[in-house]
Short mmCIF file of C-alpha atoms and ligand atoms in Angstrom, two decimals:
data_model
loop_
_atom_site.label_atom_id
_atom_site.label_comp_id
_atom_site.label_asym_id
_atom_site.label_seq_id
_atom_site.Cartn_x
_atom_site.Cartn_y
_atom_site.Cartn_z
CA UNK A 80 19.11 -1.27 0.07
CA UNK A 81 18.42 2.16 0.49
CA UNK A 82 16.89 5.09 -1.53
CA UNK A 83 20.29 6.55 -2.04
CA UNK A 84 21.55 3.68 -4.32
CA UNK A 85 18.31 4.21 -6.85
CA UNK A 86 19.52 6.14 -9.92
CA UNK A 87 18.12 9.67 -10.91
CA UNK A 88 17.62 11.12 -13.64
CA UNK A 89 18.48 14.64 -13.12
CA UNK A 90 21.49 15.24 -14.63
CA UNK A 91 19.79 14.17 -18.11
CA UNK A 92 19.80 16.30 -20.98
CA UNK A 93 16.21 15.79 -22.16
CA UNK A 94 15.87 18.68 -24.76
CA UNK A 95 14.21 17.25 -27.70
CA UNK A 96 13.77 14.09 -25.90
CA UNK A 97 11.00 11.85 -25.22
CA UNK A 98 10.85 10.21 -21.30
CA UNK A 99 8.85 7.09 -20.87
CA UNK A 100 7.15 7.44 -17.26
CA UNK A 101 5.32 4.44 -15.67
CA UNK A 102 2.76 5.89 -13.30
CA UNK A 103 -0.03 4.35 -10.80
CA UNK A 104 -3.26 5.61 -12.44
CA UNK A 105 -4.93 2.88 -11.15
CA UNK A 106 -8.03 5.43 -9.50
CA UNK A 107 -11.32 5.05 -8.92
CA UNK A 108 -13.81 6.00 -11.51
CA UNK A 109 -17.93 7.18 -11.29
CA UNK A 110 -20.45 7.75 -14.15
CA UNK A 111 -21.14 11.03 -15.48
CA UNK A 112 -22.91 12.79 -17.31
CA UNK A 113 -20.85 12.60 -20.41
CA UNK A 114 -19.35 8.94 -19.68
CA UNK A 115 -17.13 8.13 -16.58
CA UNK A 116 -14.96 10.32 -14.35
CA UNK A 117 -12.22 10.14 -11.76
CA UNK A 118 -13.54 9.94 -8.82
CA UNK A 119 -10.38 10.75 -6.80
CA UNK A 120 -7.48 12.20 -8.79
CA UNK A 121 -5.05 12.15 -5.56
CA UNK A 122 -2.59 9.82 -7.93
CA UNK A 123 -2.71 11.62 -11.03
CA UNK A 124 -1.80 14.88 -8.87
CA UNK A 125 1.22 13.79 -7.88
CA UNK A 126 3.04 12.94 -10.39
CA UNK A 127 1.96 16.13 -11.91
CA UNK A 128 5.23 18.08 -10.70
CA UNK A 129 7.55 14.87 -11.97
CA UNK A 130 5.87 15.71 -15.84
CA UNK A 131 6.12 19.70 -15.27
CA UNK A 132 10.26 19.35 -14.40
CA UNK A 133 10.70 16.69 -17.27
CA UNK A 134 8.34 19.43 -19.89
CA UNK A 135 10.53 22.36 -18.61
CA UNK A 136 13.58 20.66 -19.14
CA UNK A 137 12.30 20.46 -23.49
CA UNK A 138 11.12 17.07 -22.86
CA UNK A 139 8.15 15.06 -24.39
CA UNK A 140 6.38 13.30 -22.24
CA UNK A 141 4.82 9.78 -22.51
CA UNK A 142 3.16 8.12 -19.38
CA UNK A 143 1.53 4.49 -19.01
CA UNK A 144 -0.53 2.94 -16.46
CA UNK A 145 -1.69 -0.11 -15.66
CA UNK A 146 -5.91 0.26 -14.81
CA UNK A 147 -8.30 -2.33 -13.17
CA UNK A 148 -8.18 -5.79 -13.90
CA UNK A 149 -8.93 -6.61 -17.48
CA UNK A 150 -6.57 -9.25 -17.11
CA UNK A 151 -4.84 -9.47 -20.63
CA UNK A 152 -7.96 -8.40 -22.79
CA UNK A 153 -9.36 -4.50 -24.46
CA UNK A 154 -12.14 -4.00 -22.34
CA UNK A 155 -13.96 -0.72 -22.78
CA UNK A 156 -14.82 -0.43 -19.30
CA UNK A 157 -11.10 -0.15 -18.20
CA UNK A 158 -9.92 2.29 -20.99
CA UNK A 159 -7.90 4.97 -19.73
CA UNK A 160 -9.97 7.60 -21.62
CA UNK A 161 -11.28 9.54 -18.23
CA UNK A 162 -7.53 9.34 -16.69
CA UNK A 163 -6.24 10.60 -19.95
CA UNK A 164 -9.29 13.87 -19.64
CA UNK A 165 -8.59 14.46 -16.50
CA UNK A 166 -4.62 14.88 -17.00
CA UNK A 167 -4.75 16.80 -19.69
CA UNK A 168 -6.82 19.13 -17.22
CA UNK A 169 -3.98 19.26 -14.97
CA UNK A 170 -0.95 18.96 -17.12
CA UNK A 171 -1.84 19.80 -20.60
CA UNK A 172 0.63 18.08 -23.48
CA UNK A 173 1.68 14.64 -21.58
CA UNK A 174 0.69 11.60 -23.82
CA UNK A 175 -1.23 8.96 -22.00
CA UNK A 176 -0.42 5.01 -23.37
CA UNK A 177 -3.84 2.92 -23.12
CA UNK A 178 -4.22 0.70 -20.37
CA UNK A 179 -0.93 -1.33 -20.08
CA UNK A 180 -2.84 -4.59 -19.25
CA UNK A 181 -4.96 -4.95 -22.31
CA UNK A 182 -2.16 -6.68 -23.34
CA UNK A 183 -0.96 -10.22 -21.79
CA UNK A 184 2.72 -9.46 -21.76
CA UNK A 185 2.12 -6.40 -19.06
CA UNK A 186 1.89 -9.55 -16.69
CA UNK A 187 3.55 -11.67 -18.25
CA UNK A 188 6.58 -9.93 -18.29
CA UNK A 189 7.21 -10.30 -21.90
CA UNK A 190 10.39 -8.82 -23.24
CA UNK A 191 8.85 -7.75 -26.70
CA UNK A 192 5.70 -5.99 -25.21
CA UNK A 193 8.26 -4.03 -22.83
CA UNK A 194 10.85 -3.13 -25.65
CA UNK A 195 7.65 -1.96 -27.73
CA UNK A 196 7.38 0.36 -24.70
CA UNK A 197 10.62 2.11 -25.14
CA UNK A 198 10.80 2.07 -28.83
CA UNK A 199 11.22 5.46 -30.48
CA UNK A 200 11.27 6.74 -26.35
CA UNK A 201 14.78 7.39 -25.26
CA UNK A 202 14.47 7.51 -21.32
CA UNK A 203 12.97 5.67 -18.77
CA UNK A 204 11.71 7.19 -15.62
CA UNK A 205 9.81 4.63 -12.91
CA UNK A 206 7.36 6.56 -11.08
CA UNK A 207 5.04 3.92 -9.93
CA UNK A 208 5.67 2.43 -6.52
CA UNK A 209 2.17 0.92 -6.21
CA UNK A 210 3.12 -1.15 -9.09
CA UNK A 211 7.21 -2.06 -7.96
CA UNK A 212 6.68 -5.10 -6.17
CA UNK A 213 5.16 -6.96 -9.24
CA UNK A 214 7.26 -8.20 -11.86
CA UNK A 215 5.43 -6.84 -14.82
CA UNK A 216 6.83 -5.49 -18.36
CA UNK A 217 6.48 -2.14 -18.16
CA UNK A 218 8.47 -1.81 -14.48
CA UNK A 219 11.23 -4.65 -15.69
CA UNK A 220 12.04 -3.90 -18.90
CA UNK A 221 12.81 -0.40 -20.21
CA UNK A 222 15.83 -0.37 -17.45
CA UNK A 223 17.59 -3.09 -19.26
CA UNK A 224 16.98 -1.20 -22.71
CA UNK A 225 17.70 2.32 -21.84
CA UNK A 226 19.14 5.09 -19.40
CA UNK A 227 16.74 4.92 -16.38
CA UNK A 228 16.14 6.70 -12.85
CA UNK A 229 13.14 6.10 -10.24
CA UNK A 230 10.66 9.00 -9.63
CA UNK A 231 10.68 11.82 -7.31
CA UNK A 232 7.87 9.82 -5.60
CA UNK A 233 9.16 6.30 -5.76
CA UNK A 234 12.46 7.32 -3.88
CA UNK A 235 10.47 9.43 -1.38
CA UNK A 236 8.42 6.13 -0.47
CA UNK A 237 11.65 3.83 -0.30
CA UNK A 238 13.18 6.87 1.79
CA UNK A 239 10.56 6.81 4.50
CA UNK A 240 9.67 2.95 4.33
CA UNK A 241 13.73 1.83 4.35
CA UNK A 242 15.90 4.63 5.44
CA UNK A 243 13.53 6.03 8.04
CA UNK A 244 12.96 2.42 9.90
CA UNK A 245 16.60 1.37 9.28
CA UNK A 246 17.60 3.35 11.93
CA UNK A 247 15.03 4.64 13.80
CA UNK A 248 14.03 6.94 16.31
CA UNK A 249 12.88 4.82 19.72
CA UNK A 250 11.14 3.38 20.71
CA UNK A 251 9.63 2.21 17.17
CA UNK A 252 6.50 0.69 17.62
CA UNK A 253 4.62 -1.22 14.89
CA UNK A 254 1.04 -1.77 14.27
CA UNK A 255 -0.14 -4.53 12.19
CA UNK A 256 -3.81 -5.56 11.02
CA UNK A 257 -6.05 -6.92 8.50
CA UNK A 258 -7.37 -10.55 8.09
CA UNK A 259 -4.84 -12.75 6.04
CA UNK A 260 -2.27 -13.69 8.98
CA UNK A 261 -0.28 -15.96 6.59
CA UNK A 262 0.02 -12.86 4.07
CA UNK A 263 1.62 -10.59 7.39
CA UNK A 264 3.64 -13.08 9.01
CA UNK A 265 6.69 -12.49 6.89
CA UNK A 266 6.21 -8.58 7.81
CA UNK A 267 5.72 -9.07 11.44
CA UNK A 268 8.78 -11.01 11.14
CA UNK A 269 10.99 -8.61 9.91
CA UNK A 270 9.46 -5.86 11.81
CA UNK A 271 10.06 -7.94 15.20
CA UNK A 272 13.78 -7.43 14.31
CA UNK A 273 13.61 -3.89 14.06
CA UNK A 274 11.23 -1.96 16.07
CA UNK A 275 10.65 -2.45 20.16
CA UNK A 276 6.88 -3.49 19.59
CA UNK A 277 5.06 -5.07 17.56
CA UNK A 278 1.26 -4.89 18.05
CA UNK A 279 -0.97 -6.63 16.35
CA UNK A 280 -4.29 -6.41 15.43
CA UNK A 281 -7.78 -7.05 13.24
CA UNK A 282 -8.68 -10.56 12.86
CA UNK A 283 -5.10 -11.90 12.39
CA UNK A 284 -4.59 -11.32 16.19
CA UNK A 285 -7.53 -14.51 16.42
CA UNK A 286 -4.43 -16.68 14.79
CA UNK A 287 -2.16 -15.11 17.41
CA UNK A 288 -4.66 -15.55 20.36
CA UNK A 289 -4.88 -19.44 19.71
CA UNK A 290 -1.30 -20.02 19.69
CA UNK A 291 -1.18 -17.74 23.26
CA UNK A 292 -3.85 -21.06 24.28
CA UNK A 293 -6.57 -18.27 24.44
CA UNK A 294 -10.42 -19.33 23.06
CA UNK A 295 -11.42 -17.91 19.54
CA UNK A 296 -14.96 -19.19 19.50
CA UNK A 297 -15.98 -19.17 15.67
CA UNK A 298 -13.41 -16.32 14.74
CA UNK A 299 -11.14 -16.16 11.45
CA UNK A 300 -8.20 -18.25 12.38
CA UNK A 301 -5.56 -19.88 10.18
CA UNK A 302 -4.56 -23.23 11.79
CA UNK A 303 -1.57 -23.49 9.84
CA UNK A 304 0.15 -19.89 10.89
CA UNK A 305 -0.14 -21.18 14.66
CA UNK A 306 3.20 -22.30 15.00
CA UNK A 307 4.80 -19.14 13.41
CA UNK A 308 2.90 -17.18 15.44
CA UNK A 309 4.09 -18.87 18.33
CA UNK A 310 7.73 -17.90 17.50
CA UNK A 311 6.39 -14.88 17.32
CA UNK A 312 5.31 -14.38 20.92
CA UNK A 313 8.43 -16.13 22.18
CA UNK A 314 10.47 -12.72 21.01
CA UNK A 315 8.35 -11.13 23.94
CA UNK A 316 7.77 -8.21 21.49
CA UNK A 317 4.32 -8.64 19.76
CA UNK A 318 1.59 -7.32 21.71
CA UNK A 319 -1.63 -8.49 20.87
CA UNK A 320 -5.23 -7.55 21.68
CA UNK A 321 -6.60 -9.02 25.90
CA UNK A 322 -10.28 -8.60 24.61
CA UNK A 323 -12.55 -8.79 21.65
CA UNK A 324 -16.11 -6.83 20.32
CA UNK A 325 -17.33 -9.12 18.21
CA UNK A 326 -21.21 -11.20 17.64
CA UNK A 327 -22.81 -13.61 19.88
CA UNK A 328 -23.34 -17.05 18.49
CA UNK A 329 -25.94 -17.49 15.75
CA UNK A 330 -25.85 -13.89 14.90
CA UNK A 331 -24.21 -13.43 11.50
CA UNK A 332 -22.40 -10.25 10.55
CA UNK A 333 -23.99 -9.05 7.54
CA UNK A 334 -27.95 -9.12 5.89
CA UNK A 335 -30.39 -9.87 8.40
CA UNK A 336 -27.57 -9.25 11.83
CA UNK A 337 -26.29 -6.06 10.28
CA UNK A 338 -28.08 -3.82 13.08
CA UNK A 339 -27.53 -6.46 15.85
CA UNK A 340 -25.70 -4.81 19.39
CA UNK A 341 -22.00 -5.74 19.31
CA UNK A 342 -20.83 -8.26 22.71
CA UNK A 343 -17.85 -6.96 24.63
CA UNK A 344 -16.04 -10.33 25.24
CA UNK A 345 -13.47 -10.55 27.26
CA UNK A 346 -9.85 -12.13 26.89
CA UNK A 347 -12.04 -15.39 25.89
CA UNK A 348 -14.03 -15.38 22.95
CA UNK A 349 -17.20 -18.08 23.73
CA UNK A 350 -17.66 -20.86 22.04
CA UNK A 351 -19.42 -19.92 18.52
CA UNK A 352 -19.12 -16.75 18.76
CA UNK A 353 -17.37 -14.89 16.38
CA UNK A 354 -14.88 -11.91 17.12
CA UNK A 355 -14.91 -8.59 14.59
CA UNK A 356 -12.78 -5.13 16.79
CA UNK A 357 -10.51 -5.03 19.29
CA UNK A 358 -11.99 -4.26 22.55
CA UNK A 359 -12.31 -1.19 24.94
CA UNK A 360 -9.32 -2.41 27.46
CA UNK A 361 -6.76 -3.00 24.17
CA UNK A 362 -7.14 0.16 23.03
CA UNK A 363 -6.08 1.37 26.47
CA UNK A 364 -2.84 -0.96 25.99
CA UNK A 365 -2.30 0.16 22.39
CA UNK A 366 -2.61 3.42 23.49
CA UNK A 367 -0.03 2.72 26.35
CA UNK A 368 2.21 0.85 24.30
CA UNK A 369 2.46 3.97 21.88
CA UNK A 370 2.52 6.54 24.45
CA UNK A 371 6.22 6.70 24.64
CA UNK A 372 6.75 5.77 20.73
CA UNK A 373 9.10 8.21 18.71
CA UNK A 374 8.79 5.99 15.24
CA UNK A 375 5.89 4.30 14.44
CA UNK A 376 4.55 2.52 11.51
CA UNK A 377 1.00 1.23 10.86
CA UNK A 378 -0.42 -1.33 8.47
CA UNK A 379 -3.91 -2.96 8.21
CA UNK A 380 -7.17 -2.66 10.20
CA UNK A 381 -7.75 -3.60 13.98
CA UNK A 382 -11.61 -4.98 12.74
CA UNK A 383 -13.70 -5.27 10.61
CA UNK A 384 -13.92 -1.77 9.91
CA UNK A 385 -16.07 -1.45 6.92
CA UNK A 386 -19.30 -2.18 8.76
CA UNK A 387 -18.92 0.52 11.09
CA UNK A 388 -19.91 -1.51 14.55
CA UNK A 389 -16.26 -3.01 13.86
CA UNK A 390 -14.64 0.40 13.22
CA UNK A 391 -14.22 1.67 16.60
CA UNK A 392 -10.22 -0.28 16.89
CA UNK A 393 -9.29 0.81 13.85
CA UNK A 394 -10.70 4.54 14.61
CA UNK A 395 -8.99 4.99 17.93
CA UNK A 396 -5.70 3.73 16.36
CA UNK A 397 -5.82 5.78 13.99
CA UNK A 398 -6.68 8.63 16.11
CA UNK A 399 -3.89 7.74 18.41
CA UNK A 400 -1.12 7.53 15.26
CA UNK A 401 -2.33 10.86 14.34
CA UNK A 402 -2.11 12.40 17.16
CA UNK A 403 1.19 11.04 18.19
CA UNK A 404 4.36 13.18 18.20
CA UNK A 405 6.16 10.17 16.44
CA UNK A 406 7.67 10.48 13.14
CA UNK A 407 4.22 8.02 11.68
CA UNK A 408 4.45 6.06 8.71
CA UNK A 409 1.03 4.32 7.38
CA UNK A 410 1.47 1.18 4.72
CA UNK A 411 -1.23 1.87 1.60
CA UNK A 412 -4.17 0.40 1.47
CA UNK A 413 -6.48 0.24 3.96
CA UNK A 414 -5.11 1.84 6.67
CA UNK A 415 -4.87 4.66 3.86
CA UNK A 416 -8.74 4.47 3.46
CA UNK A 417 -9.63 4.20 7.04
CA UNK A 418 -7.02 7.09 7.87
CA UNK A 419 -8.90 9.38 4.75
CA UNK A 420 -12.94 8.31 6.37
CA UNK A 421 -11.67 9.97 9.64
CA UNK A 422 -10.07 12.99 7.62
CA UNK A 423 -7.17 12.46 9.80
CA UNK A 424 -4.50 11.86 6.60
CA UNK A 425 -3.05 15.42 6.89
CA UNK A 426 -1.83 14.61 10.17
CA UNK A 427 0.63 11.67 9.55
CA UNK A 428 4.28 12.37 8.31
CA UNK A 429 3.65 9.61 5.20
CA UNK A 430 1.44 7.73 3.66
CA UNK A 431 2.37 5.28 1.40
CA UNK A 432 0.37 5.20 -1.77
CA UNK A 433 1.24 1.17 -2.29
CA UNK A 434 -0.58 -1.14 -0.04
CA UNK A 435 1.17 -4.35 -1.12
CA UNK A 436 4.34 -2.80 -2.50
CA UNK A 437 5.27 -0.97 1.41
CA UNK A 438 5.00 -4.03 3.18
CA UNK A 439 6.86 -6.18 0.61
CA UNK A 440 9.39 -3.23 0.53
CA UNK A 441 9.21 -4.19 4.53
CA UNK A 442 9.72 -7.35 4.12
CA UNK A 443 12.30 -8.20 1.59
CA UNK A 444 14.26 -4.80 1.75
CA UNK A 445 14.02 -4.46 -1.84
CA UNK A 446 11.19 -5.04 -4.42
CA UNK A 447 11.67 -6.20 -8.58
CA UNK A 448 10.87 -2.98 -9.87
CA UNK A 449 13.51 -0.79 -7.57
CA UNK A 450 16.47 -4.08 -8.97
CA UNK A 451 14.93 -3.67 -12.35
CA UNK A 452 16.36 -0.01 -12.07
CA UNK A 453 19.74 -0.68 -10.33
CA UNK A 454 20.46 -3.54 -12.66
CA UNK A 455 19.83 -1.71 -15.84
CA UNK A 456 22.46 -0.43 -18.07
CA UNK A 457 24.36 2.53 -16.48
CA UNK A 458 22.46 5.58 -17.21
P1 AMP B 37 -5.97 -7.84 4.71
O1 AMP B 37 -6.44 -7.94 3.28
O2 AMP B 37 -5.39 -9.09 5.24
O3 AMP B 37 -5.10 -6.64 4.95
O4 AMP B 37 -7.29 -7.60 5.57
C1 AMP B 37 -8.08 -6.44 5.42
C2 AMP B 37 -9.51 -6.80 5.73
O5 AMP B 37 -9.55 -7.44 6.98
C3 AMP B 37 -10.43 -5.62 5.82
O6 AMP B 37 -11.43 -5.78 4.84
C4 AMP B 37 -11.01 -5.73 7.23
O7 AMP B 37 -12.35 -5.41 7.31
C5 AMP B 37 -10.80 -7.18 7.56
N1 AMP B 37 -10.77 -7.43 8.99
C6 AMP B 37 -9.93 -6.93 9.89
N2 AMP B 37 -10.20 -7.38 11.12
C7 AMP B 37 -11.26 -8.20 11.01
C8 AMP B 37 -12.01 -8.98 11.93
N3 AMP B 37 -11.71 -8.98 13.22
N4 AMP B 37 -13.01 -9.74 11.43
C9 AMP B 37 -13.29 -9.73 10.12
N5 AMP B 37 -12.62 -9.01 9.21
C10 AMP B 37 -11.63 -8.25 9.65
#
């Protein structure tokens, strides 16, 4: 799959017409003084020049969101009311649906609740990677019901995550973190076929680090990814951390140990001890290993970075990707937050506003929402 395949919508004639758009709204919200706010309007800003082209072009606009988890049920606290304020501030006339999951067949992927999307609308315009990889109503069903084209934004993400590590630039080196090794696996997988390295970090590596026959001590580990990992490390190309910062034994991580001094262990993690960063002396091999990198895509956090004892991995990583002459990719989510806490987003080529949807894209090559539009009746 590539982006090139995805069908746009600009040859439309839209005068007079009204264009469906299904953003990612999903932002966070504060209390103010006259009721909630956006805290961050980042998402709301971008799609901001998608609804300017479609107004100029004698459209009427209609965009829906999906909006925290109210899982099926109208819950004032996840009403779209401060989204909808806060757009009309930036892009005055654009109708805002209420939250798309106050009903059960957003999820559910109910046929009726998606046609009642459409009805009276007469095009469909997908706008919402974030929101691609799940097979919900409002990305599967307006395609099969009428003309339909993915956003400037969607194609730009399946542009840099598919076309731009199809063929890359090399050496490609990957970085992948976070906690959940059985939720990467499939993604270190496919990225073992296609880039040079693969290094891999945050407590996932623990998983990794057993199947080398290295100790763990108490750290996260899933027994039953062992074997894959294994695999893994027999394609020679996933690098993985040679030492750990992490707790001595009996000293927990959070209330009542939050001040205690971090332990530099070495390769071997002691018995009951419990592992949290990447040490010193792999962040001198990471930084080796990307040294001579021309692509390079990262995903997840080296530690534990949210207490910020644990942050120093993920910091110099990111530092590193930053500064890198590399074309550099970064996967949503938290590598997106830790990236934005060291003000160091402006310097990476793209940043992927999905967290699950880029490394499913990754994955799989292709994601329900991006078939949804390919499948859907010729537009
Ligand atoms: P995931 O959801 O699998 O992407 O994992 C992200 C989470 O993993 C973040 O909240 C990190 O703080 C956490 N994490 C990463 N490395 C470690 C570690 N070594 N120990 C504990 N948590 C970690």
């Amino acid at each position: 799959m590539s982006s090139a395949v995805l069908p746009t919508g600009d040859a439309w004639e839209l005068d007079g017409r009204t264009v469906l758009v299904r953003v990612d709204f999903n932002v966070p919200v504060t209390p103010g003084p006259d009721g909630p706010e956006v805290a961050d309007d980042f998402r709301i800003r971008t799609a901001i020049p998608l609804f300017q082209d479609l107004q100029a072009r004698g459209a009427r606009v209609v965009a829906c969101t999906h909006f925290g988890r109210p899982h099926g049920r109208v819950d004032a606290r996840y009403a779209v009311e401060p989204i909808r304020r806060r757009l009309d501030e930036l892009c005055p006339g654009v109708e805002l649906l209420e939250n798309l999951r106050f009903d059960p067949g957003e999820e559910s992927n109910d046929p009726a609740f998606g046609a009642s999307l459409v009805q009276g609308r007469d095009v469909y315009v997908n706008e919402a990677f974030g929101a691609s990889h799940r097979a919900h109503a409002s990305v599967m069903v307006p395609p099969r019901l009428v003309p339909s084209a993915a956003g400037p934004n969607l194609r730009r993400e399946v542009s840099f995550l598919l076309d731009a590590l199809e063929e890359p630039a090399r050496p490609f080196v990957a970085i992948v973190g976070g906690a959940k090794v059985a939720d990467k696996l499939g993604v270190v997988r496919a990225l073992a076929q296609r880039a040079d390295t693969v290094i891999v970090g945050g407590a996932m590596a623990y998983t990794f680090e057993l199947a080398a026959g290295r100790a763990v001590g108490a750290s996260l580990v899933d027994e039953s990814a062992v074997a894959s990992c294994r695999d893994l490390l027999a394609t020679g190309k996933v690098v993985i951390p040679v030492d750990t910062r992490g707790l001595a034994v009996g000293v927990p991580v959070g209330e009542g140990g939050g001040d205690a001094e971090p332990v530099d262990f070495g390769a071997q993690i002691p018995e009951g001890a419990e592992g949290f960063d990447i040490g010193a002396r792999s962040v001198d091999l990471f930084a080796q290993t990307l040294a001579p990198a021309r692509t390079v895509f990262w995903n997840g956090p080296l530690g534990f970075f949210e207490d910020p004892r644990f942050a120093v991995g993920t910091e110099a990583i990111a530092r590193l990707v930053a500064s890198s002459s590399a074309l550099s990719i970064v996967g949503g989510g938290d590598s997106a937050a830790a990236l934005k806490r060291f003000g160091l987003e402006a310097q990476i080529d793209f940043v992927s506003s999905g967290g699950g949807a880029s490394l499913e894209l990754l994955e799989f090559g292709d994601l329900p929402g991006l078939r949804a539009l390919r499948e859907g009746r010729a537009s």
